[in-house]
Amino acid sequence: MVVMRDLQSIKQRFSIIGNYEGLNRALDIAVQVAGTDLSVVISGESGTGKEIFPQVIHNFSSRKHGPYIAVNCGAIPEGTIDSELFGHEKGAFTGATDSRKGYFEVADGGTIFLDEVAELPLSTQVRLLRVLETGEFIRVGSSKVQKTDVRVIAASNVDIPRAVESGKFREDLFYRLNTVPIRVPALRERGVDIILLFRKFATDFSEKYNMPAIKPDADAKSLLINYSWPGNVRQLKNITEQISIIEKEREITYEILKSYLPDDRSEKLPALLGKEDDKSFSSEREILYKILFDMKSDMTDLKKLVYDLMRENETPFNRPEPEEPHRPTPEKVTIDIPPLHARQEHIQDTEELVEESLSLTDKEVEMIRKALEKNGGKRKAAAQELGISERTLYRKIKEYDITI
Ligand SMILES: Nc1ncnc2c1ncn2[C@@H]1O[C@H](COP(=O)(O)OP(=O)(O)OP(=O)(O)O)[C@@H](O)[C@H]1O
Ligand SMILES: [Mg+2]
């Protein structure tokens, strides 16, 4: 058992927030097992914070000066995964113009983190089992057996035993991998940790966007603790960012917070968010998205208006009336825009607003790019994760010319 004081310093070092017993236990196991070469499977719902655990294990192991490679197995196309993991020889397949080392060869002496391990095709699972059992692997297109010394840590947000039952995951591989299981608790179990996390994210975003931090009032705090958080810490973080940007008030009430949380029905059915045919907007996130989009358009208008005014001041004579500013509104928006008027009075604030507008666009593009990358370029899955319709996503990809 790692003493409490050490656990606190580990949390500090890895920016892990929370004192919930289940989280402490998971961290404790990670540190205990780090010094061994046992393989570890980290399980937990999506967004619970699984990705930090393999880093803790690697950094507390004797391999810490060796390479650490994180591979998202769900994001690599089935056709190339063997070559990515185990390398290939020149001419092994069309397009293989050179030979290439795979991650297991590169990570020799270090650690590989196989995220979303349940997504591996069965044929790759066979190769993985072999490297786990004997340290041997063969590059695609080669017949030469090579050796590597790699510690494997895997993670999954789906129930692997169930995948074993349905024949999608090899049972022998599961037992070989799962020598030490670590379970990362869901956010809804963590009680007051949720408030600590909210506070941490609110502070981070206040620094990022250069504004005072939002604070929940007493009722909002109890909502934070009692909500079911289907998207766990990731959802809490996203919502804290949205509220920080959109709300003018810094004290967050129950009502404000509630308006950012999908209701009970959608909580249980996240995949139904953003249903296209629901005219009244089926998801509040979609609404928020539109607010953000609209704020951005307003800022663009404002920028143009100020620019026109400045030009007018420079050439007071013979200037034609400024044109009606063109407003890029590619879609119908049926909600009220949060009042920006107070700020519009201060023209000196414009630059700040324009900057903010740019950073909102960046944020939007970044969110879309991340969702696409995470879902291996699959637009349907990415749209679901973002809580917007596939059509909206498609339009935004075109609008911002996003490629991954
Ligand atoms: N205890 C924590 N303290 C601070 N930040 C956290 C904590 N847990 C998670 N996070 C943050 O929450 C976000 C989601 O975590 P992470 O990406 O590790 O989730 P995950 O379990 O890998 O989810 P998925 O299964 O969907 O990949 C990250 O930004 C991470 O930094
Ligand atoms: Mg992850």
Tab-separated table of C-alpha atoms and ligand atoms in Angstrom:
chain	number	residue	atom	x	y	z
A	1	MET	CA	0.000	0.000	0.000
A	2	VAL	CA	1.419	3.344	-1.056
A	3	VAL	CA	1.206	5.791	1.843
A	4	MET	CA	-1.272	8.623	1.462
A	5	ARG	CA	1.373	11.327	1.271
A	6	ASP	CA	3.047	9.611	-1.682
A	7	LEU	CA	-0.287	9.156	-3.383
A	8	GLN	CA	-0.903	12.896	-3.096
A	9	SER	CA	2.437	13.709	-4.671
A	10	ILE	CA	1.736	11.285	-7.530
A	11	LYS	CA	-1.586	12.996	-8.119
A	12	GLN	CA	0.120	16.346	-8.170
A	13	ARG	CA	2.760	15.178	-10.590
A	14	PHE	CA	0.204	13.741	-13.013
A	15	SER	CA	-2.485	16.419	-12.459
A	16	ILE	CA	-4.956	13.890	-11.109
A	17	ILE	CA	-7.739	15.456	-9.066
A	18	GLY	CA	-9.775	13.588	-6.441
A	19	ASN	CA	-9.618	11.624	-3.221
A	20	TYR	CA	-12.355	9.073	-3.791
A	21	GLU	CA	-11.374	5.730	-2.373
A	22	GLY	CA	-11.925	3.863	-5.651
A	23	LEU	CA	-9.628	6.288	-7.466
A	24	ASN	CA	-6.977	5.991	-4.760
A	25	ARG	CA	-7.197	2.214	-4.964
A	26	ALA	CA	-6.745	2.235	-8.753
A	27	LEU	CA	-3.726	4.512	-8.415
A	28	ASP	CA	-2.320	2.425	-5.612
A	29	ILE	CA	-2.504	-0.752	-7.725
A	30	ALA	CA	-0.870	1.073	-10.636
A	31	VAL	CA	2.104	2.093	-8.483
A	32	GLN	CA	2.372	-1.340	-6.855
A	33	VAL	CA	2.378	-3.162	-10.155
A	34	ALA	CA	4.711	-0.690	-11.882
A	35	GLY	CA	7.881	-2.380	-10.634
A	36	THR	CA	6.852	-5.755	-12.066
A	37	ASP	CA	6.523	-6.677	-15.725
A	38	LEU	CA	2.986	-7.956	-15.387
A	39	SER	CA	0.494	-6.931	-18.033
A	40	VAL	CA	-2.343	-4.720	-16.925
A	41	VAL	CA	-5.834	-4.093	-18.244
A	42	ILE	CA	-7.431	-0.790	-17.349
A	43	SER	CA	-11.179	-0.797	-17.567
A	44	GLY	CA	-13.696	1.949	-17.010
A	45	GLU	CA	-16.413	3.848	-18.824
A	46	SER	CA	-15.531	6.327	-21.513
A	47	GLY	CA	-14.046	9.559	-20.154
A	48	THR	CA	-13.119	8.253	-16.697
A	49	GLY	CA	-9.420	9.083	-17.111
A	50	LYS	CA	-7.908	5.741	-18.104
A	51	GLU	CA	-5.131	7.257	-20.169
A	52	ILE	CA	-3.118	8.564	-17.254
A	53	PHE	CA	-2.691	5.119	-15.639
A	54	PRO	CA	-0.287	3.577	-18.175
A	55	GLN	CA	1.829	6.718	-17.885
A	56	VAL	CA	1.963	6.373	-14.111
A	57	ILE	CA	2.917	2.704	-14.450
A	58	HIS	CA	5.602	3.417	-17.043
A	59	ASN	CA	7.098	6.257	-15.005
A	60	PHE	CA	7.288	4.176	-11.846
A	61	SER	CA	8.831	1.189	-13.607
A	62	SER	CA	12.433	0.348	-14.369
A	63	ARG	CA	11.541	0.977	-18.012
A	64	LYS	CA	10.962	4.671	-17.436
A	65	HIS	CA	13.991	5.674	-19.508
A	66	GLY	CA	12.844	3.406	-22.328
A	67	PRO	CA	10.253	4.347	-24.935
A	68	TYR	CA	6.552	4.749	-24.103
A	69	ILE	CA	4.193	4.310	-27.037
A	70	ALA	CA	0.430	4.773	-26.849
A	71	VAL	CA	-1.556	3.167	-29.659
A	72	ASN	CA	-5.252	3.737	-30.166
A	73	CYS	CA	-6.230	0.385	-31.659
A	74	GLY	CA	-9.685	1.684	-32.558
A	75	ALA	CA	-8.286	4.444	-34.747
A	76	ILE	CA	-6.066	2.335	-37.010
A	77	PRO	CA	-7.723	0.789	-40.079
A	78	GLU	CA	-7.929	-2.992	-39.961
A	79	GLY	CA	-5.830	-3.358	-43.108
A	80	THR	CA	-2.761	-1.614	-41.679
A	81	ILE	CA	-2.856	-2.513	-37.995
A	82	ASP	CA	-0.503	-5.522	-38.228
A	83	SER	CA	2.058	-3.468	-40.074
A	84	GLU	CA	1.720	-0.571	-37.599
A	85	LEU	CA	2.219	-2.849	-34.615
A	86	PHE	CA	4.755	-5.319	-35.960
A	87	GLY	CA	6.302	-3.566	-38.976
A	88	HIS	CA	6.608	-4.732	-42.574
A	89	GLU	CA	9.180	-5.572	-45.204
A	90	LYS	CA	9.615	-3.716	-48.456
A	91	GLY	CA	7.103	-5.030	-51.002
A	92	ALA	CA	4.983	-6.774	-48.365
A	93	PHE	CA	1.880	-5.160	-49.868
A	94	THR	CA	1.019	-2.564	-52.509
A	95	GLY	CA	2.471	0.721	-51.378
A	96	ALA	CA	5.100	-0.804	-49.088
A	97	THR	CA	7.983	0.945	-50.815
A	98	ASP	CA	10.267	0.628	-47.800
A	99	SER	CA	10.589	-1.640	-44.850
A	100	ARG	CA	9.341	-0.171	-41.612
A	101	LYS	CA	9.644	-0.933	-37.924
A	102	GLY	CA	6.460	-1.530	-35.985
A	103	TYR	CA	5.639	-0.194	-32.521
A	104	PHE	CA	6.652	-3.443	-30.819
A	105	GLU	CA	10.108	-3.152	-32.342
A	106	VAL	CA	10.471	0.554	-31.574
A	107	ALA	CA	9.268	0.116	-27.983
A	108	ASP	CA	11.921	-2.517	-27.186
A	109	GLY	CA	12.922	-1.934	-23.560
A	110	GLY	CA	9.870	0.204	-22.908
A	111	THR	CA	6.090	0.133	-22.584
A	112	ILE	CA	3.255	-0.058	-25.084
A	113	PHE	CA	-0.183	1.185	-24.163
A	114	LEU	CA	-2.854	-0.478	-26.302
A	115	ASP	CA	-5.905	1.727	-25.928
A	116	GLU	CA	-9.317	0.385	-27.063
A	117	VAL	CA	-7.751	-3.065	-27.191
A	118	ALA	CA	-11.098	-4.777	-27.779
A	119	GLU	CA	-11.110	-3.207	-31.254
A	120	LEU	CA	-8.196	-5.350	-32.434
A	121	PRO	CA	-9.085	-7.780	-35.242
A	122	LEU	CA	-8.881	-11.452	-34.283
A	123	SER	CA	-5.889	-12.062	-36.570
A	124	THR	CA	-3.942	-9.295	-34.819
A	125	GLN	CA	-4.941	-10.739	-31.465
A	126	VAL	CA	-3.077	-13.929	-32.417
A	127	ARG	CA	0.116	-11.970	-33.113
A	128	LEU	CA	-0.319	-10.049	-29.868
A	129	LEU	CA	-0.709	-13.226	-27.846
A	130	ARG	CA	2.491	-14.551	-29.321
A	131	VAL	CA	4.521	-11.460	-28.488
A	132	LEU	CA	3.109	-11.487	-24.961
A	133	GLU	CA	3.949	-15.112	-24.386
A	134	THR	CA	7.322	-15.397	-26.055
A	135	GLY	CA	8.458	-11.859	-26.886
A	136	GLU	CA	8.546	-12.949	-30.530
A	137	PHE	CA	7.027	-11.260	-33.556
A	138	ILE	CA	7.351	-11.307	-37.324
A	139	ARG	CA	7.146	-8.271	-39.600
A	140	VAL	CA	4.417	-8.418	-42.239
A	141	GLY	CA	5.921	-9.967	-45.388
A	142	SER	CA	8.876	-11.472	-43.544
A	143	SER	CA	9.601	-14.932	-42.254
A	144	LYS	CA	12.262	-13.866	-39.796
A	145	VAL	CA	11.270	-14.177	-36.157
A	146	GLN	CA	12.428	-11.208	-34.078
A	147	LYS	CA	12.556	-10.626	-30.346
A	148	THR	CA	11.421	-7.650	-28.348
A	149	ASP	CA	11.126	-6.815	-24.674
A	150	VAL	CA	7.982	-4.778	-24.206
A	151	ARG	CA	5.603	-4.361	-21.322
A	152	VAL	CA	1.991	-4.213	-22.439
A	153	ILE	CA	-0.731	-2.192	-20.774
A	154	ALA	CA	-4.181	-2.306	-22.333
A	155	ALA	CA	-7.362	-0.327	-21.820
A	156	SER	CA	-10.930	-0.739	-22.889
A	157	ASN	CA	-14.208	1.021	-22.279
A	158	VAL	CA	-16.175	-2.010	-23.399
A	159	ASP	CA	-16.623	-5.060	-21.271
A	160	ILE	CA	-13.945	-7.488	-22.573
A	161	PRO	CA	-15.514	-10.621	-20.980
A	162	ARG	CA	-18.643	-9.820	-22.971
A	163	ALA	CA	-16.548	-9.438	-26.139
A	164	VAL	CA	-15.061	-12.860	-25.309
A	165	GLU	CA	-18.550	-14.332	-25.005
A	166	SER	CA	-19.599	-12.972	-28.371
A	167	GLY	CA	-16.452	-14.326	-30.021
A	168	LYS	CA	-14.888	-10.919	-30.764
A	169	PHE	CA	-12.024	-11.271	-28.320
A	170	ARG	CA	-9.822	-14.319	-27.763
A	171	GLU	CA	-10.247	-15.762	-24.325
A	172	ASP	CA	-6.602	-16.852	-24.054
A	173	LEU	CA	-5.474	-13.321	-24.882
A	174	PHE	CA	-7.832	-11.845	-22.325
A	175	TYR	CA	-6.431	-14.017	-19.534
A	176	ARG	CA	-2.884	-13.319	-20.632
A	177	LEU	CA	-3.457	-9.561	-20.706
A	178	ASN	CA	-5.597	-9.294	-17.643
A	179	THR	CA	-2.967	-10.381	-15.115
A	180	VAL	CA	-3.639	-7.241	-13.111
A	181	PRO	CA	-7.000	-5.551	-13.638
A	182	ILE	CA	-7.398	-1.896	-12.707
A	183	ARG	CA	-10.873	-0.443	-12.617
A	184	VAL	CA	-11.246	3.304	-12.958
A	185	PRO	CA	-14.460	4.376	-11.220
A	186	ALA	CA	-17.243	6.239	-13.017
A	187	LEU	CA	-17.516	9.918	-12.143
A	188	ARG	CA	-20.995	9.524	-10.627
A	189	GLU	CA	-19.480	7.357	-7.879
A	190	ARG	CA	-16.972	9.965	-6.802
A	191	GLY	CA	-19.121	12.357	-4.729
A	192	VAL	CA	-17.357	15.573	-3.720
A	193	ASP	CA	-14.497	14.854	-6.112
A	194	ILE	CA	-16.885	16.121	-8.788
A	195	ILE	CA	-16.836	19.566	-7.152
A	196	LEU	CA	-13.037	19.495	-6.948
A	197	LEU	CA	-12.796	18.592	-10.626
A	198	PHE	CA	-15.282	21.294	-11.570
A	199	ARG	CA	-13.220	23.847	-9.641
A	200	LYS	CA	-10.007	22.714	-11.282
A	201	PHE	CA	-11.437	22.895	-14.810
A	202	ALA	CA	-13.118	26.257	-14.069
A	203	THR	CA	-9.738	27.648	-12.992
A	204	ASP	CA	-7.977	26.201	-16.034
A	205	PHE	CA	-10.505	27.717	-18.424
A	206	SER	CA	-10.516	31.063	-16.631
A	207	GLU	CA	-6.780	31.205	-17.299
A	208	LYS	CA	-7.121	30.007	-20.850
A	209	TYR	CA	-9.828	32.528	-21.747
A	210	ASN	CA	-8.577	35.238	-19.424
A	211	MET	CA	-11.767	35.720	-17.415
A	212	PRO	CA	-12.857	35.107	-13.795
A	213	ALA	CA	-13.566	31.480	-12.916
A	214	ILE	CA	-17.176	30.247	-12.755
A	215	LYS	CA	-18.434	29.035	-9.364
A	216	PRO	CA	-21.375	26.757	-8.628
A	217	ASP	CA	-23.862	27.844	-5.930
A	218	ALA	CA	-25.047	25.347	-3.302
A	219	ASP	CA	-27.892	23.916	-5.437
A	220	ALA	CA	-25.665	23.636	-8.483
A	221	LYS	CA	-23.149	21.737	-6.366
A	222	SER	CA	-25.725	19.179	-5.349
A	223	LEU	CA	-26.749	18.798	-8.998
A	224	LEU	CA	-23.097	18.222	-9.905
A	225	ILE	CA	-22.917	15.463	-7.316
A	226	ASN	CA	-26.243	13.838	-8.181
A	227	TYR	CA	-26.121	13.926	-11.969
A	228	SER	CA	-25.302	10.633	-13.678
A	229	TRP	CA	-22.429	11.887	-15.914
A	230	PRO	CA	-22.657	9.366	-18.750
A	231	GLY	CA	-19.578	10.950	-20.373
A	232	ASN	CA	-17.723	11.069	-17.036
A	233	VAL	CA	-14.778	13.457	-16.483
A	234	ARG	CA	-14.586	14.329	-20.179
A	235	GLN	CA	-18.212	15.476	-20.112
A	236	LEU	CA	-17.668	17.482	-16.922
A	237	LYS	CA	-14.656	19.158	-18.492
A	238	ASN	CA	-16.524	19.999	-21.723
A	239	ILE	CA	-19.491	21.390	-19.851
A	240	THR	CA	-17.287	23.505	-17.603
A	241	GLU	CA	-15.669	24.946	-20.696
A	242	GLN	CA	-18.987	25.636	-22.407
A	243	ILE	CA	-20.413	27.375	-19.348
A	244	SER	CA	-17.206	29.370	-18.864
A	245	ILE	CA	-17.442	30.687	-22.413
A	246	ILE	CA	-21.155	31.180	-22.811
A	247	GLU	CA	-22.473	32.400	-19.458
A	248	LYS	CA	-21.937	36.016	-18.477
A	249	GLU	CA	-22.732	35.338	-14.830
A	250	ARG	CA	-19.834	33.763	-12.982
A	251	GLU	CA	-22.014	32.313	-10.237
A	252	ILE	CA	-23.615	29.221	-11.700
A	253	THR	CA	-27.084	28.356	-10.444
A	254	TYR	CA	-28.902	25.049	-10.535
A	255	GLU	CA	-31.007	26.255	-13.497
A	256	ILE	CA	-27.998	27.350	-15.529
A	257	LEU	CA	-26.157	24.110	-14.897
A	258	LYS	CA	-29.248	22.014	-15.593
A	259	SER	CA	-29.624	23.642	-18.998
A	260	TYR	CA	-26.226	22.230	-19.984
A	261	LEU	CA	-26.927	18.674	-18.894
A	262	PRO	CA	-28.808	16.283	-21.169
A	263	ASP	CA	-31.979	15.103	-19.455
A	264	ASP	CA	-32.582	11.643	-18.039
A	265	ARG	CA	-33.822	10.181	-21.270
A	266	SER	CA	-30.837	11.261	-23.336
A	267	GLU	CA	-28.504	10.446	-20.449
A	268	LYS	CA	-29.240	6.810	-20.965
A	269	LEU	CA	-29.276	7.047	-24.744
A	270	PRO	CA	-26.342	9.237	-25.696
A	271	ALA	CA	-26.366	7.778	-29.197
A	272	LEU	CA	-29.717	9.418	-29.870
A	273	LEU	CA	-28.450	12.922	-29.287
A	274	GLY	CA	-28.857	15.209	-32.245
A	275	LYS	CA	-31.608	13.271	-33.990
A	276	GLU	CA	-32.111	15.047	-37.268
A	277	ASP	CA	-35.857	15.067	-37.568
A	278	ASP	CA	-36.573	16.656	-34.212
A	279	LYS	CA	-37.410	20.245	-35.073
A	280	SER	CA	-37.341	21.408	-31.477
A	281	PHE	CA	-33.668	20.444	-31.208
A	282	SER	CA	-33.347	17.108	-29.531
A	283	SER	CA	-30.090	17.938	-27.816
A	284	GLU	CA	-29.136	20.864	-25.675
A	285	ARG	CA	-25.612	20.481	-26.873
A	286	GLU	CA	-26.778	21.190	-30.376
A	287	ILE	CA	-28.303	24.401	-29.039
A	288	LEU	CA	-25.067	25.346	-27.326
A	289	TYR	CA	-23.234	24.636	-30.478
A	290	LYS	CA	-25.522	27.017	-32.299
A	291	ILE	CA	-25.057	29.676	-29.634
A	292	LEU	CA	-21.317	29.412	-30.040
A	293	PHE	CA	-21.654	29.556	-33.775
A	294	ASP	CA	-23.913	32.574	-33.541
A	295	MET	CA	-21.640	34.386	-31.118
A	296	LYS	CA	-18.878	33.881	-33.569
A	297	SER	CA	-20.944	35.347	-36.423
A	298	ASP	CA	-21.785	38.325	-34.216
A	299	MET	CA	-18.151	38.932	-33.566
A	300	THR	CA	-17.338	38.779	-37.247
A	301	ASP	CA	-20.080	41.352	-37.869
A	302	LEU	CA	-18.770	43.510	-35.101
A	303	LYS	CA	-15.286	43.376	-36.495
A	304	LYS	CA	-16.520	44.491	-39.886
A	305	LEU	CA	-18.624	47.258	-38.348
A	306	VAL	CA	-15.702	48.645	-36.382
A	307	TYR	CA	-13.456	48.405	-39.382
A	308	ASP	CA	-15.990	50.362	-41.418
A	309	LEU	CA	-16.310	52.972	-38.668
A	310	MET	CA	-12.573	53.359	-38.494
A	311	ARG	CA	-12.337	53.801	-42.239
A	312	GLU	CA	-15.094	56.374	-42.055
A	313	ASN	CA	-13.128	58.334	-39.511
A	314	GLU	CA	-10.047	58.279	-41.672
A	315	THR	CA	-11.823	59.654	-44.771
A	316	PRO	CA	-14.637	61.819	-43.514
A	317	PHE	CA	-15.567	63.134	-46.980
A	318	ASN	CA	-16.920	61.369	-50.029
A	319	ARG	CA	-17.394	58.143	-48.234
A	320	PRO	CA	-20.284	56.016	-49.361
A	321	GLU	CA	-22.672	54.667	-46.753
A	322	PRO	CA	-21.197	51.532	-45.202
A	323	GLU	CA	-22.728	48.480	-46.743
A	324	GLU	CA	-25.039	46.281	-44.788
A	325	PRO	CA	-22.578	43.905	-43.122
A	326	HIS	CA	-22.788	40.490	-44.638
A	327	ARG	CA	-23.702	37.945	-42.073
A	328	PRO	CA	-22.587	34.409	-42.725
A	329	THR	CA	-25.509	32.427	-41.357
A	330	PRO	CA	-25.594	29.171	-43.244
A	331	GLU	CA	-28.352	27.749	-41.110
A	332	LYS	CA	-31.540	28.870	-39.456
A	333	VAL	CA	-31.083	29.658	-35.804
A	334	THR	CA	-34.181	29.795	-33.694
A	335	ILE	CA	-32.795	30.790	-30.348
A	336	ASP	CA	-31.963	34.067	-28.714
A	337	ILE	CA	-28.371	35.117	-28.748
A	338	PRO	CA	-26.992	35.878	-25.303
A	339	PRO	CA	-26.690	39.663	-25.059
A	340	LEU	CA	-23.384	40.972	-26.227
A	341	HIS	CA	-24.645	44.563	-26.247
A	342	ALA	CA	-22.983	45.573	-23.017
A	343	ARG	CA	-19.650	44.834	-24.547
A	344	GLN	CA	-20.478	46.236	-27.954
A	345	GLU	CA	-20.599	49.697	-26.433
A	346	HIS	CA	-16.895	49.549	-25.835
A	347	ILE	CA	-15.190	49.625	-29.133
A	348	GLN	CA	-11.802	49.173	-27.517
A	349	ASP	CA	-12.958	45.700	-26.517
A	350	THR	CA	-13.321	44.715	-30.125
A	351	GLU	CA	-9.911	43.266	-30.591
A	352	GLU	CA	-10.429	41.103	-27.579
A	353	LEU	CA	-13.752	39.963	-28.979
A	354	VAL	CA	-12.270	39.202	-32.339
A	355	GLU	CA	-9.532	37.199	-30.685
A	356	GLU	CA	-12.116	35.379	-28.653
A	357	SER	CA	-14.071	34.704	-31.804
A	358	LEU	CA	-11.009	33.277	-33.466
A	359	SER	CA	-10.264	31.091	-30.501
A	360	LEU	CA	-13.864	29.846	-30.553
A	361	THR	CA	-13.448	28.865	-34.179
A	362	ASP	CA	-10.175	27.158	-33.331
A	363	LYS	CA	-11.889	25.375	-30.485
A	364	GLU	CA	-14.685	24.207	-32.735
A	365	VAL	CA	-12.255	22.949	-35.380
A	366	GLU	CA	-10.150	21.270	-32.709
A	367	MET	CA	-13.195	19.540	-31.201
A	368	ILE	CA	-14.282	18.271	-34.614
A	369	ARG	CA	-10.791	17.136	-35.549
A	370	LYS	CA	-10.335	15.289	-32.263
A	371	ALA	CA	-13.702	13.563	-32.561
A	372	LEU	CA	-12.887	12.488	-36.120
A	373	GLU	CA	-9.455	11.234	-35.179
A	374	LYS	CA	-10.768	9.377	-32.193
A	375	ASN	CA	-13.385	7.665	-34.303
A	376	GLY	CA	-11.002	6.754	-37.096
A	377	GLY	CA	-12.526	9.332	-39.444
A	378	LYS	CA	-16.025	7.871	-39.074
A	379	ARG	CA	-18.341	10.844	-39.325
A	380	LYS	CA	-21.364	9.160	-37.844
A	381	ALA	CA	-19.527	8.184	-34.662
A	382	ALA	CA	-17.780	11.570	-34.471
A	383	ALA	CA	-21.106	13.418	-34.819
A	384	GLN	CA	-22.607	11.284	-32.070
A	385	GLU	CA	-19.723	12.032	-29.785
A	386	LEU	CA	-19.988	15.756	-30.449
A	387	GLY	CA	-23.741	15.592	-29.897
A	388	ILE	CA	-24.506	17.155	-33.278
A	389	SER	CA	-26.208	15.748	-36.328
A	390	GLU	CA	-24.163	14.095	-39.028
A	391	ARG	CA	-25.374	16.727	-41.450
A	392	THR	CA	-24.149	19.586	-39.233
A	393	LEU	CA	-20.790	17.846	-38.903
A	394	TYR	CA	-20.561	17.387	-42.652
A	395	ARG	CA	-21.282	21.071	-43.231
A	396	LYS	CA	-18.677	22.133	-40.688
A	397	ILE	CA	-16.024	19.852	-42.188
A	398	LYS	CA	-16.623	21.527	-45.535
A	399	GLU	CA	-16.853	25.013	-44.092
A	400	TYR	CA	-13.545	24.773	-42.243
A	401	ASP	CA	-11.956	22.493	-44.793
A	402	ILE	CA	-11.051	19.949	-42.139
A	403	THR	CA	-8.939	16.980	-43.130
A	404	ILE	CA	-7.474	14.352	-40.847
B	1	LIG	N1	-8.926	12.561	-11.968
B	1	LIG	C1	-8.756	13.439	-12.956
B	1	LIG	N2	-8.214	14.646	-12.714
B	1	LIG	C2	-8.052	15.538	-13.710
B	1	LIG	N3	-8.396	15.325	-14.980
B	1	LIG	C3	-8.935	14.148	-15.287
B	1	LIG	C4	-9.135	13.133	-14.305
B	1	LIG	N4	-9.682	12.058	-14.890
B	1	LIG	C5	-9.822	12.381	-16.181
B	1	LIG	N5	-9.369	13.626	-16.442
B	1	LIG	C6	-9.422	14.307	-17.740
B	1	LIG	O1	-10.607	13.859	-18.389
B	1	LIG	C7	-10.403	13.696	-19.780
B	1	LIG	C8	-10.786	12.310	-20.206
B	1	LIG	O2	-9.836	11.377	-19.725
B	1	LIG	P1	-9.265	10.176	-20.651
B	1	LIG	O3	-9.055	10.650	-22.043
B	1	LIG	O4	-8.131	9.577	-19.930
B	1	LIG	O5	-10.527	9.218	-20.619
B	1	LIG	P2	-10.634	7.700	-21.068
B	1	LIG	O6	-11.016	6.924	-19.873
B	1	LIG	O7	-9.385	7.317	-21.794
B	1	LIG	O8	-11.871	7.743	-22.070
B	1	LIG	P3	-12.124	6.858	-23.421
B	1	LIG	O9	-12.460	5.481	-22.960
B	1	LIG	O10	-13.316	7.530	-24.049
B	1	LIG	O11	-10.888	6.935	-24.248
B	1	LIG	C9	-8.948	14.049	-20.026
B	1	LIG	O12	-8.890	15.397	-20.456
B	1	LIG	C10	-8.291	13.884	-18.676
B	1	LIG	O13	-7.194	14.721	-18.537
B	2	MG	MG	-8.992	6.931	-23.841
